[in-house]
mmCIF file of C-alpha atoms and ligand atoms in Angstrom:
data_model
loop_
_atom_site.group_PDB
_atom_site.id
_atom_site.type_symbol
_atom_site.label_atom_id
_atom_site.label_comp_id
_atom_site.label_asym_id
_atom_site.label_seq_id
_atom_site.Cartn_x
_atom_site.Cartn_y
_atom_site.Cartn_z
ATOM 1 C CA SER A 30 -5.428 -24.380 8.767
ATOM 2 C CA VAL A 31 -3.428 -22.894 5.885
ATOM 3 C CA HIS A 32 -3.960 -24.180 2.320
ATOM 4 C CA ALA A 33 -1.577 -24.127 -0.707
ATOM 5 C CA ASP A 34 -0.873 -21.453 -3.365
ATOM 6 C CA LEU A 35 1.194 -20.708 -6.538
ATOM 7 C CA LYS A 36 4.105 -18.540 -7.955
ATOM 8 C CA LEU A 37 4.153 -15.147 -9.804
ATOM 9 C CA VAL A 38 7.218 -12.920 -10.319
ATOM 10 C CA GLU A 39 8.794 -13.118 -13.797
ATOM 11 C CA THR A 40 12.585 -13.057 -13.889
ATOM 12 C CA ASP A 41 15.243 -13.309 -16.613
ATOM 13 C CA ASP A 42 18.036 -15.943 -16.628
ATOM 14 C CA ASP A 43 19.962 -13.918 -14.033
ATOM 15 C CA GLY A 44 16.979 -13.747 -11.708
ATOM 16 C CA VAL A 45 16.344 -10.057 -12.418
ATOM 17 C CA ASP A 46 12.727 -9.005 -11.801
ATOM 18 C CA LEU A 47 11.710 -7.916 -15.304
ATOM 19 C CA ALA A 48 8.864 -5.657 -14.207
ATOM 20 C CA PHE A 49 11.168 -3.847 -11.750
ATOM 21 C CA ARG A 50 13.801 -3.253 -14.437
ATOM 22 C CA ALA A 51 11.234 -2.077 -16.977
ATOM 23 C CA ASP A 52 9.619 0.359 -14.489
ATOM 24 C CA VAL A 53 12.970 1.801 -13.352
ATOM 25 C CA LEU A 54 14.453 2.207 -16.855
ATOM 26 C CA ARG A 55 11.271 3.791 -18.197
ATOM 27 C CA GLY A 56 10.878 5.979 -15.107
ATOM 28 C CA LEU A 57 14.446 7.294 -15.263
ATOM 29 C CA SER A 58 14.061 8.322 -18.916
ATOM 30 C CA GLU A 59 10.940 10.445 -18.347
ATOM 31 C CA ARG A 60 11.066 14.240 -18.073
ATOM 32 C CA GLN A 61 9.905 14.112 -14.445
ATOM 33 C CA LYS A 62 11.754 10.998 -13.342
ATOM 34 C CA ALA A 63 9.464 8.654 -11.422
ATOM 35 C CA ILE A 64 9.528 5.109 -10.031
ATOM 36 C CA PRO A 65 6.311 3.409 -8.804
ATOM 37 C CA ALA A 66 6.070 3.181 -5.007
ATOM 38 C CA ARG A 67 5.408 -0.572 -5.054
ATOM 39 C CA TRP A 68 9.167 -1.153 -5.513
ATOM 40 C CA PHE A 69 9.912 0.164 -2.008
ATOM 41 C CA TYR A 70 8.883 -3.143 -0.516
ATOM 42 C CA ASP A 71 11.832 -5.513 -0.761
ATOM 43 C CA LEU A 72 12.706 -7.236 2.521
ATOM 44 C CA ALA A 73 14.699 -4.251 3.864
ATOM 45 C CA GLY A 74 12.019 -1.799 2.679
ATOM 46 C CA SER A 75 9.222 -3.790 4.318
ATOM 47 C CA GLU A 76 11.187 -3.792 7.575
ATOM 48 C CA ILE A 77 11.774 -0.037 7.430
ATOM 49 C CA PHE A 78 8.061 0.457 6.707
ATOM 50 C CA GLU A 79 7.258 -1.494 9.884
ATOM 51 C CA GLU A 80 9.545 0.940 11.734
ATOM 52 C CA ILE A 81 7.656 3.873 10.190
ATOM 53 C CA THR A 82 4.352 2.533 11.515
ATOM 54 C CA ARG A 83 5.734 2.757 15.059
ATOM 55 C CA LEU A 84 6.869 6.405 14.757
ATOM 56 C CA GLN A 85 5.093 9.014 16.874
ATOM 57 C CA GLU A 86 4.761 11.284 13.807
ATOM 58 C CA TYR A 87 3.251 8.543 11.620
ATOM 59 C CA TYR A 88 -0.315 8.508 12.974
ATOM 60 C CA PRO A 89 -2.203 6.431 10.299
ATOM 61 C CA THR A 90 -1.393 2.933 11.589
ATOM 62 C CA ARG A 91 -2.024 3.852 15.208
ATOM 63 C CA VAL A 92 -5.289 5.655 14.506
ATOM 64 C CA GLU A 93 -6.673 2.987 12.143
ATOM 65 C CA THR A 94 -5.813 0.269 14.664
ATOM 66 C CA GLY A 95 -7.610 2.296 17.340
ATOM 67 C CA LEU A 96 -10.689 2.543 15.103
ATOM 68 C CA LEU A 97 -10.759 -1.233 14.633
ATOM 69 C CA GLU A 98 -10.379 -1.728 18.390
ATOM 70 C CA THR A 99 -13.128 0.747 19.269
ATOM 71 C CA HIS A 100 -15.618 0.040 16.480
ATOM 72 C CA GLY A 101 -14.784 -3.534 15.463
ATOM 73 C CA ALA A 102 -17.914 -4.931 17.130
ATOM 74 C CA ALA A 103 -20.146 -2.306 15.455
ATOM 75 C CA MET A 104 -18.490 -3.064 12.110
ATOM 76 C CA ALA A 105 -19.145 -6.783 12.601
ATOM 77 C CA THR A 106 -22.811 -6.087 13.372
ATOM 78 C CA ARG A 107 -23.213 -4.202 10.099
ATOM 79 C CA ILE A 108 -21.277 -6.796 8.116
ATOM 80 C CA GLY A 109 -23.032 -9.867 9.517
ATOM 81 C CA PRO A 110 -21.745 -13.451 9.966
ATOM 82 C CA ASN A 111 -20.509 -16.098 7.515
ATOM 83 C CA ARG A 112 -18.675 -13.894 5.061
ATOM 84 C CA SER A 113 -15.375 -14.831 3.484
ATOM 85 C CA VAL A 114 -12.867 -12.119 4.242
ATOM 86 C CA VAL A 115 -10.596 -11.318 1.284
ATOM 87 C CA GLU A 116 -7.710 -9.085 2.340
ATOM 88 C CA PHE A 117 -5.972 -7.091 -0.399
ATOM 89 C CA GLY A 118 -2.310 -7.131 0.633
ATOM 90 C CA SER A 119 -1.165 -9.601 3.267
ATOM 91 C CA GLY A 120 -2.705 -9.286 6.698
ATOM 92 C CA SER A 121 -0.663 -7.189 9.039
ATOM 93 C CA SER A 122 -0.207 -9.058 12.285
ATOM 94 C CA VAL A 123 -2.094 -6.332 14.170
ATOM 95 C CA LYS A 124 -5.127 -5.120 12.175
ATOM 96 C CA THR A 125 -6.498 -8.336 10.702
ATOM 97 C CA PRO A 126 -7.023 -10.118 14.069
ATOM 98 C CA LEU A 127 -8.919 -7.066 15.345
ATOM 99 C CA LEU A 128 -11.459 -7.578 12.572
ATOM 100 C CA LEU A 129 -11.472 -11.392 12.565
ATOM 101 C CA ARG A 130 -11.999 -11.672 16.317
ATOM 102 C CA GLU A 131 -15.308 -9.782 15.949
ATOM 103 C CA LEU A 132 -16.558 -11.358 12.726
ATOM 104 C CA ASN A 133 -17.949 -14.829 12.553
ATOM 105 C CA ALA A 134 -16.117 -15.308 9.244
ATOM 106 C CA ALA A 135 -16.478 -18.421 7.060
ATOM 107 C CA ALA A 136 -12.924 -18.183 5.703
ATOM 108 C CA TYR A 137 -9.988 -15.792 5.380
ATOM 109 C CA VAL A 138 -8.333 -15.310 1.972
ATOM 110 C CA PRO A 139 -5.235 -13.068 2.052
ATOM 111 C CA LEU A 140 -4.055 -11.919 -1.403
ATOM 112 C CA ASP A 141 -0.461 -10.774 -1.833
ATOM 113 C CA ILE A 142 2.155 -10.566 -4.562
ATOM 114 C CA SER A 143 4.851 -11.738 -2.134
ATOM 115 C CA GLY A 144 4.490 -15.430 -1.380
ATOM 116 C CA ASP A 145 7.022 -15.325 1.462
ATOM 117 C CA PHE A 146 5.168 -12.594 3.302
ATOM 118 C CA LEU A 147 1.882 -14.379 2.643
ATOM 119 C CA ARG A 148 3.018 -17.680 4.102
ATOM 120 C CA GLN A 149 4.483 -16.000 7.167
ATOM 121 C CA SER A 150 1.419 -13.909 7.995
ATOM 122 C CA SER A 151 -0.961 -16.820 7.260
ATOM 123 C CA GLN A 152 0.940 -19.017 9.672
ATOM 124 C CA GLU A 153 0.734 -16.396 12.404
ATOM 125 C CA LEU A 154 -3.015 -15.985 11.903
ATOM 126 C CA ALA A 155 -3.614 -19.740 11.878
ATOM 127 C CA GLU A 156 -2.162 -19.875 15.373
ATOM 128 C CA LYS A 157 -4.536 -17.152 16.590
ATOM 129 C CA PHE A 158 -7.615 -18.549 14.797
ATOM 130 C CA PRO A 159 -7.225 -22.345 14.733
ATOM 131 C CA ASP A 160 -10.815 -22.973 13.534
ATOM 132 C CA LEU A 161 -10.798 -20.476 10.668
ATOM 133 C CA PRO A 162 -10.002 -21.838 7.175
ATOM 134 C CA ILE A 163 -7.145 -19.675 5.802
ATOM 135 C CA ILE A 164 -6.566 -19.824 2.045
ATOM 136 C CA PRO A 165 -3.631 -17.616 0.949
ATOM 137 C CA VAL A 166 -3.512 -16.687 -2.736
ATOM 138 C CA GLU A 167 -0.347 -15.322 -4.357
ATOM 139 C CA ALA A 168 -1.757 -12.761 -6.760
ATOM 140 C CA ASN A 169 -1.443 -9.219 -8.054
ATOM 141 C CA PHE A 170 -4.737 -7.767 -6.862
ATOM 142 C CA MET A 171 -4.496 -4.882 -9.342
ATOM 143 C CA ARG A 172 -5.871 -7.457 -11.828
ATOM 144 C CA PRO A 173 -9.020 -9.594 -11.413
ATOM 145 C CA VAL A 174 -8.271 -12.597 -9.197
ATOM 146 C CA GLU A 175 -10.040 -15.924 -9.467
ATOM 147 C CA LEU A 176 -10.944 -16.804 -5.890
ATOM 148 C CA PRO A 177 -10.520 -20.396 -4.667
ATOM 149 C CA ALA A 178 -13.504 -22.636 -5.490
ATOM 150 C CA SER A 179 -14.079 -23.406 -1.794
ATOM 151 C CA VAL A 180 -15.129 -19.799 -1.068
ATOM 152 C CA ARG A 181 -16.630 -18.706 -4.408
ATOM 153 C CA HIS A 182 -20.230 -19.491 -3.422
ATOM 154 C CA LEU A 183 -20.019 -17.385 -0.242
ATOM 155 C CA ASP A 184 -20.699 -13.684 0.316
ATOM 156 C CA MET A 185 -17.413 -11.826 0.362
ATOM 157 C CA LEU A 186 -16.055 -9.012 2.479
ATOM 158 C CA GLY A 187 -13.082 -7.207 0.935
ATOM 159 C CA PHE A 188 -10.700 -5.725 3.531
ATOM 160 C CA PHE A 189 -8.285 -3.036 2.342
ATOM 161 C CA PRO A 190 -6.819 -1.240 5.380
ATOM 162 C CA GLY A 191 -3.753 0.979 5.681
ATOM 163 C CA SER A 192 -4.879 3.717 3.268
ATOM 164 C CA THR A 193 -2.955 1.874 0.554
ATOM 165 C CA ILE A 194 -5.641 3.168 -1.844
ATOM 166 C CA GLY A 195 -4.035 6.585 -1.220
ATOM 167 C CA ASN A 196 -0.831 5.462 -2.924
ATOM 168 C CA MET A 197 -2.699 5.372 -6.254
ATOM 169 C CA VAL A 198 -3.729 8.351 -8.356
ATOM 170 C CA PRO A 199 -7.553 8.585 -8.409
ATOM 171 C CA HIS A 200 -7.732 7.131 -11.929
ATOM 172 C CA THR A 201 -5.851 3.996 -10.845
ATOM 173 C CA ALA A 202 -7.708 3.853 -7.519
ATOM 174 C CA VAL A 203 -11.035 3.762 -9.359
ATOM 175 C CA ASP A 204 -9.764 1.017 -11.674
ATOM 176 C CA LEU A 205 -8.715 -0.995 -8.616
ATOM 177 C CA LEU A 206 -12.069 -0.503 -6.862
ATOM 178 C CA ARG A 207 -13.860 -1.765 -9.979
ATOM 179 C CA THR A 208 -11.478 -4.722 -10.224
ATOM 180 C CA MET A 209 -12.135 -5.538 -6.558
ATOM 181 C CA ARG A 210 -15.855 -5.491 -7.251
ATOM 182 C CA ASP A 211 -15.337 -7.922 -10.142
ATOM 183 C CA THR A 212 -13.175 -10.164 -7.947
ATOM 184 C CA LEU A 213 -15.613 -10.160 -4.998
ATOM 185 C CA GLY A 214 -18.879 -10.312 -6.951
ATOM 186 C CA GLU A 215 -22.552 -9.489 -6.377
ATOM 187 C CA GLY A 216 -23.625 -9.074 -2.782
ATOM 188 C CA SER A 217 -20.110 -8.397 -1.533
ATOM 189 C CA GLN A 218 -18.950 -5.633 0.785
ATOM 190 C CA LEU A 219 -15.745 -3.661 1.159
ATOM 191 C CA LEU A 220 -14.156 -2.313 4.363
ATOM 192 C CA ILE A 221 -11.526 0.217 3.378
ATOM 193 C CA GLY A 222 -9.240 2.732 5.121
ATOM 194 C CA PHE A 223 -8.547 6.309 3.947
ATOM 195 C CA ASP A 224 -6.149 8.846 5.422
ATOM 196 C CA ARG A 225 -7.913 12.177 5.886
ATOM 197 C CA ALA A 226 -6.819 15.569 4.561
ATOM 198 C CA LYS A 227 -5.409 17.561 7.488
ATOM 199 C CA ASP A 228 -2.947 20.200 8.652
ATOM 200 C CA ILE A 229 -0.028 20.218 6.201
ATOM 201 C CA ALA A 230 2.678 20.525 8.859
ATOM 202 C CA ARG A 231 1.459 17.297 10.483
ATOM 203 C CA LEU A 232 1.415 15.534 7.116
ATOM 204 C CA ILE A 233 4.951 16.659 6.314
ATOM 205 C CA ALA A 234 6.158 15.495 9.750
ATOM 206 C CA ALA A 235 4.557 12.080 9.144
ATOM 207 C CA TYR A 236 6.497 11.701 5.869
ATOM 208 C CA ASP A 237 9.732 13.404 6.937
ATOM 209 C CA ASP A 238 10.254 12.311 10.524
ATOM 210 C CA PRO A 239 13.119 13.828 12.539
ATOM 211 C CA GLN A 240 14.673 10.392 13.181
ATOM 212 C CA GLY A 241 15.127 9.964 9.420
ATOM 213 C CA VAL A 242 13.330 6.611 9.204
ATOM 214 C CA THR A 243 11.210 7.692 6.219
ATOM 215 C CA ALA A 244 14.348 9.082 4.558
ATOM 216 C CA ARG A 245 15.952 5.630 4.932
ATOM 217 C CA PHE A 246 12.802 4.054 3.472
ATOM 218 C CA ASN A 247 13.015 6.293 0.395
ATOM 219 C CA LEU A 248 16.809 5.972 -0.031
ATOM 220 C CA ASN A 249 16.575 2.173 0.295
ATOM 221 C CA LEU A 250 15.140 2.192 -3.221
ATOM 222 C CA ILE A 251 18.570 3.333 -4.479
ATOM 223 C CA ASP A 252 20.255 0.393 -2.714
ATOM 224 C CA ARG A 253 17.717 -1.969 -4.252
ATOM 225 C CA ILE A 254 18.307 -0.575 -7.756
ATOM 226 C CA ASN A 255 22.091 -0.801 -7.359
ATOM 227 C CA ARG A 256 21.917 -4.368 -6.066
ATOM 228 C CA GLU A 257 19.216 -5.885 -8.267
ATOM 229 C CA LEU A 258 19.659 -3.867 -11.485
ATOM 230 C CA ASP A 259 23.443 -3.484 -11.548
ATOM 231 C CA GLY A 260 23.342 0.252 -10.849
ATOM 232 C CA ASP A 261 25.901 2.728 -9.540
ATOM 233 C CA MET A 262 23.585 5.420 -8.193
ATOM 234 C CA PRO A 263 25.463 7.373 -5.515
ATOM 235 C CA ARG A 264 23.111 7.099 -2.522
ATOM 236 C CA GLU A 265 24.936 9.812 -0.549
ATOM 237 C CA LYS A 266 24.355 12.309 -3.397
ATOM 238 C CA PHE A 267 20.586 12.131 -2.941
ATOM 239 C CA ARG A 268 18.317 13.464 -0.234
ATOM 240 C CA HIS A 269 14.780 12.519 0.818
ATOM 241 C CA VAL A 270 12.106 15.141 0.164
ATOM 242 C CA ALA A 271 8.445 15.077 1.263
ATOM 243 C CA ARG A 272 6.242 17.817 -0.201
ATOM 244 C CA TRP A 273 2.556 18.674 -0.254
ATOM 245 C CA ASN A 274 0.887 18.901 -3.670
ATOM 246 C CA ALA A 275 -2.282 20.932 -3.094
ATOM 247 C CA ASP A 276 -3.679 20.417 -6.628
ATOM 248 C CA TRP A 277 -3.767 16.662 -6.066
ATOM 249 C CA SER A 278 -4.286 16.736 -2.290
ATOM 250 C CA ARG A 279 -1.316 14.466 -1.732
ATOM 251 C CA ILE A 280 2.055 14.096 -0.082
ATOM 252 C CA GLU A 281 4.752 13.319 -2.612
ATOM 253 C CA MET A 282 8.080 11.730 -1.841
ATOM 254 C CA HIS A 283 11.045 12.472 -4.077
ATOM 255 C CA LEU A 284 14.749 11.677 -4.185
ATOM 256 C CA GLU A 285 16.568 14.935 -4.948
ATOM 257 C CA ALA A 286 20.024 15.068 -6.563
ATOM 258 C CA LEU A 287 22.398 17.144 -4.400
ATOM 259 C CA GLU A 288 24.673 17.876 -7.405
ATOM 260 C CA ASP A 289 24.821 17.203 -11.150
ATOM 261 C CA LEU A 290 25.047 13.435 -11.541
ATOM 262 C CA ILE A 291 25.790 10.800 -14.162
ATOM 263 C CA PHE A 292 25.169 7.171 -13.281
ATOM 264 C CA SER A 293 24.025 3.977 -14.933
ATOM 265 C CA VAL A 294 21.418 1.302 -14.283
ATOM 266 C CA SER A 295 21.449 -1.959 -16.277
ATOM 267 C CA ASP A 296 23.807 -0.271 -18.805
ATOM 268 C CA GLN A 297 21.428 2.660 -19.323
ATOM 269 C CA HIS A 298 23.107 6.030 -18.656
ATOM 270 C CA VAL A 299 21.184 8.587 -16.640
ATOM 271 C CA LYS A 300 21.930 12.291 -16.121
ATOM 272 C CA MET A 301 20.451 14.443 -13.398
ATOM 273 C CA ARG A 302 20.899 18.150 -12.687
ATOM 274 C CA ARG A 303 21.407 19.417 -9.148
ATOM 275 C CA GLY A 304 17.948 19.862 -7.569
ATOM 276 C CA GLU A 305 16.263 17.514 -10.065
ATOM 277 C CA THR A 306 14.158 14.778 -8.430
ATOM 278 C CA ILE A 307 12.955 11.231 -8.892
ATOM 279 C CA HIS A 308 9.304 11.072 -7.819
ATOM 280 C CA THR A 309 8.955 7.893 -5.742
ATOM 281 C CA GLU A 310 5.542 8.022 -4.030
ATOM 282 C CA ASN A 311 2.133 9.675 -3.851
ATOM 283 C CA SER A 312 -0.002 9.467 -0.742
ATOM 284 C CA HIS A 313 -3.407 11.027 -1.418
ATOM 285 C CA LYS A 314 -5.392 12.479 1.485
ATOM 286 C CA TYR A 315 -9.184 12.498 1.276
ATOM 287 C CA THR A 316 -12.061 14.361 2.864
ATOM 288 C CA PRO A 317 -15.002 12.081 3.760
ATOM 289 C CA ASN A 318 -16.950 13.316 0.719
ATOM 290 C CA GLN A 319 -14.016 12.751 -1.622
ATOM 291 C CA ALA A 320 -13.551 9.234 -0.232
ATOM 292 C CA ARG A 321 -17.239 8.460 -0.748
ATOM 293 C CA LEU A 322 -17.114 9.825 -4.290
ATOM 294 C CA LEU A 323 -14.054 7.712 -5.100
ATOM 295 C CA LEU A 324 -15.894 4.589 -3.909
ATOM 296 C CA GLN A 325 -18.993 5.505 -5.904
ATOM 297 C CA ALA A 326 -16.871 6.069 -9.009
ATOM 298 C CA GLY A 327 -15.488 2.565 -8.472
ATOM 299 C CA GLY A 328 -18.962 1.013 -8.361
ATOM 300 C CA TRP A 329 -19.433 0.846 -4.566
ATOM 301 C CA THR A 330 -22.183 2.307 -2.361
ATOM 302 C CA PRO A 331 -20.834 3.613 0.961
ATOM 303 C CA VAL A 332 -23.135 2.521 3.804
ATOM 304 C CA HIS A 333 -21.246 3.540 6.944
ATOM 305 C CA LEU A 334 -18.231 5.606 7.903
ATOM 306 C CA TRP A 335 -16.151 5.494 11.098
ATOM 307 C CA THR A 336 -13.646 8.155 12.103
ATOM 308 C CA ASP A 337 -11.630 9.097 15.201
ATOM 309 C CA THR A 338 -12.239 12.168 17.384
ATOM 310 C CA GLY A 339 -9.048 13.742 15.997
ATOM 311 C CA GLU A 340 -10.531 13.323 12.465
ATOM 312 C CA ASP A 341 -7.283 11.804 11.218
ATOM 313 C CA PHE A 342 -8.470 8.616 9.521
ATOM 314 C CA LEU A 343 -11.591 7.020 7.986
ATOM 315 C CA ILE A 344 -12.834 3.484 7.663
ATOM 316 C CA ILE A 345 -15.724 3.092 5.235
ATOM 317 C CA LEU A 346 -18.024 0.104 4.721
ATOM 318 C CA ALA A 347 -19.494 -0.087 1.210
ATOM 319 C CA ASP A 348 -21.865 -2.422 -0.655
ATOM 320 C CA ALA A 349 -21.194 -3.786 -4.145
HETATM 321 C C1 LIG B 12 1.655 2.026 2.621
HETATM 322 N N1 LIG B 12 1.271 3.419 2.508
HETATM 323 C C2 LIG B 12 -0.146 3.611 2.861
HETATM 324 C C3 LIG B 12 2.157 4.350 3.241
HETATM 325 C C4 LIG B 12 1.635 5.802 3.132
HETATM 326 O O1 LIG B 12 1.458 6.412 4.181
HETATM 327 O O2 LIG B 12 1.374 6.268 2.026
HETATM 328 C C5 LIG B 12 3.576 4.268 2.750
HETATM 329 C C6 LIG B 12 4.490 5.279 3.387
HETATM 330 N N2 LIG B 12 5.311 6.086 2.758
HETATM 331 C C7 LIG B 12 5.967 6.839 3.597
HETATM 332 N N3 LIG B 12 5.563 6.552 4.806
HETATM 333 C C8 LIG B 12 4.655 5.565 4.707
#
């Protein structure tokens, strides 16, 4: 059964998302222009991301799903029964059931900033697990979340798949891990996915696929800015770039200007030189030791690690 929730996004009188406008206007006035990756995920962006996860070149979703299929029972044995599963970011229709079918969970609490997505995925899960109490909470999990009273007395298991942690710089990732620990409390556990450092050519192919799906994902941000923030960015004058940053061990996505440009967004004028970029995403890749260290820095003690034979992806179980 699915329980009720509440509302979050702040808008002005015209319905403009104030945080989106503030991030874009600030980001476009910096020396290295940059827009946080979270703004990729409007409805169109979320749909294109789903397409990405089905690409041959984009291995993370496939490999992580395989790990949950192969090792789900072993994970459940280590986790134990009667935990409340708190998922950070709404349950994907594929991965969450693979975990829930093995765990004898007391409740499932998906946290997401998008209420629409949350309601949809909760409904789908309720059909698969009719006896499991499902309590969706509309919340920004980057800040401490007060969990519903009905689950607060239980031992929690945080679930953070997808290597979403990789989209944060280590400083922010550590802040989030500490916040998760505060949200989940003493005696809790965390099951978290990391994408592993690997051959650079394979990483580039995963973020610059020949079909151009990832390019569409990146360029969709321009459409969103033009539509929601009254912009006139010329989409066809930008190209998608994916590059490896060795110092930070990450793939970066950028939108590169193909010629000198002048455009405006919400009445703010922006100039770009040919070849200049807007940095739109980081996707950090970790060795097992780096992943463990990140968890430790965030207040967690890694207790078990699962990886695939191709050594592409990691799932780590940690204690609070
Ligand atoms: C959601 N996140 C983990 C994806 C990633 O791989 O960093 C987003 C993505 N960007 C381009 N392709 C996929």
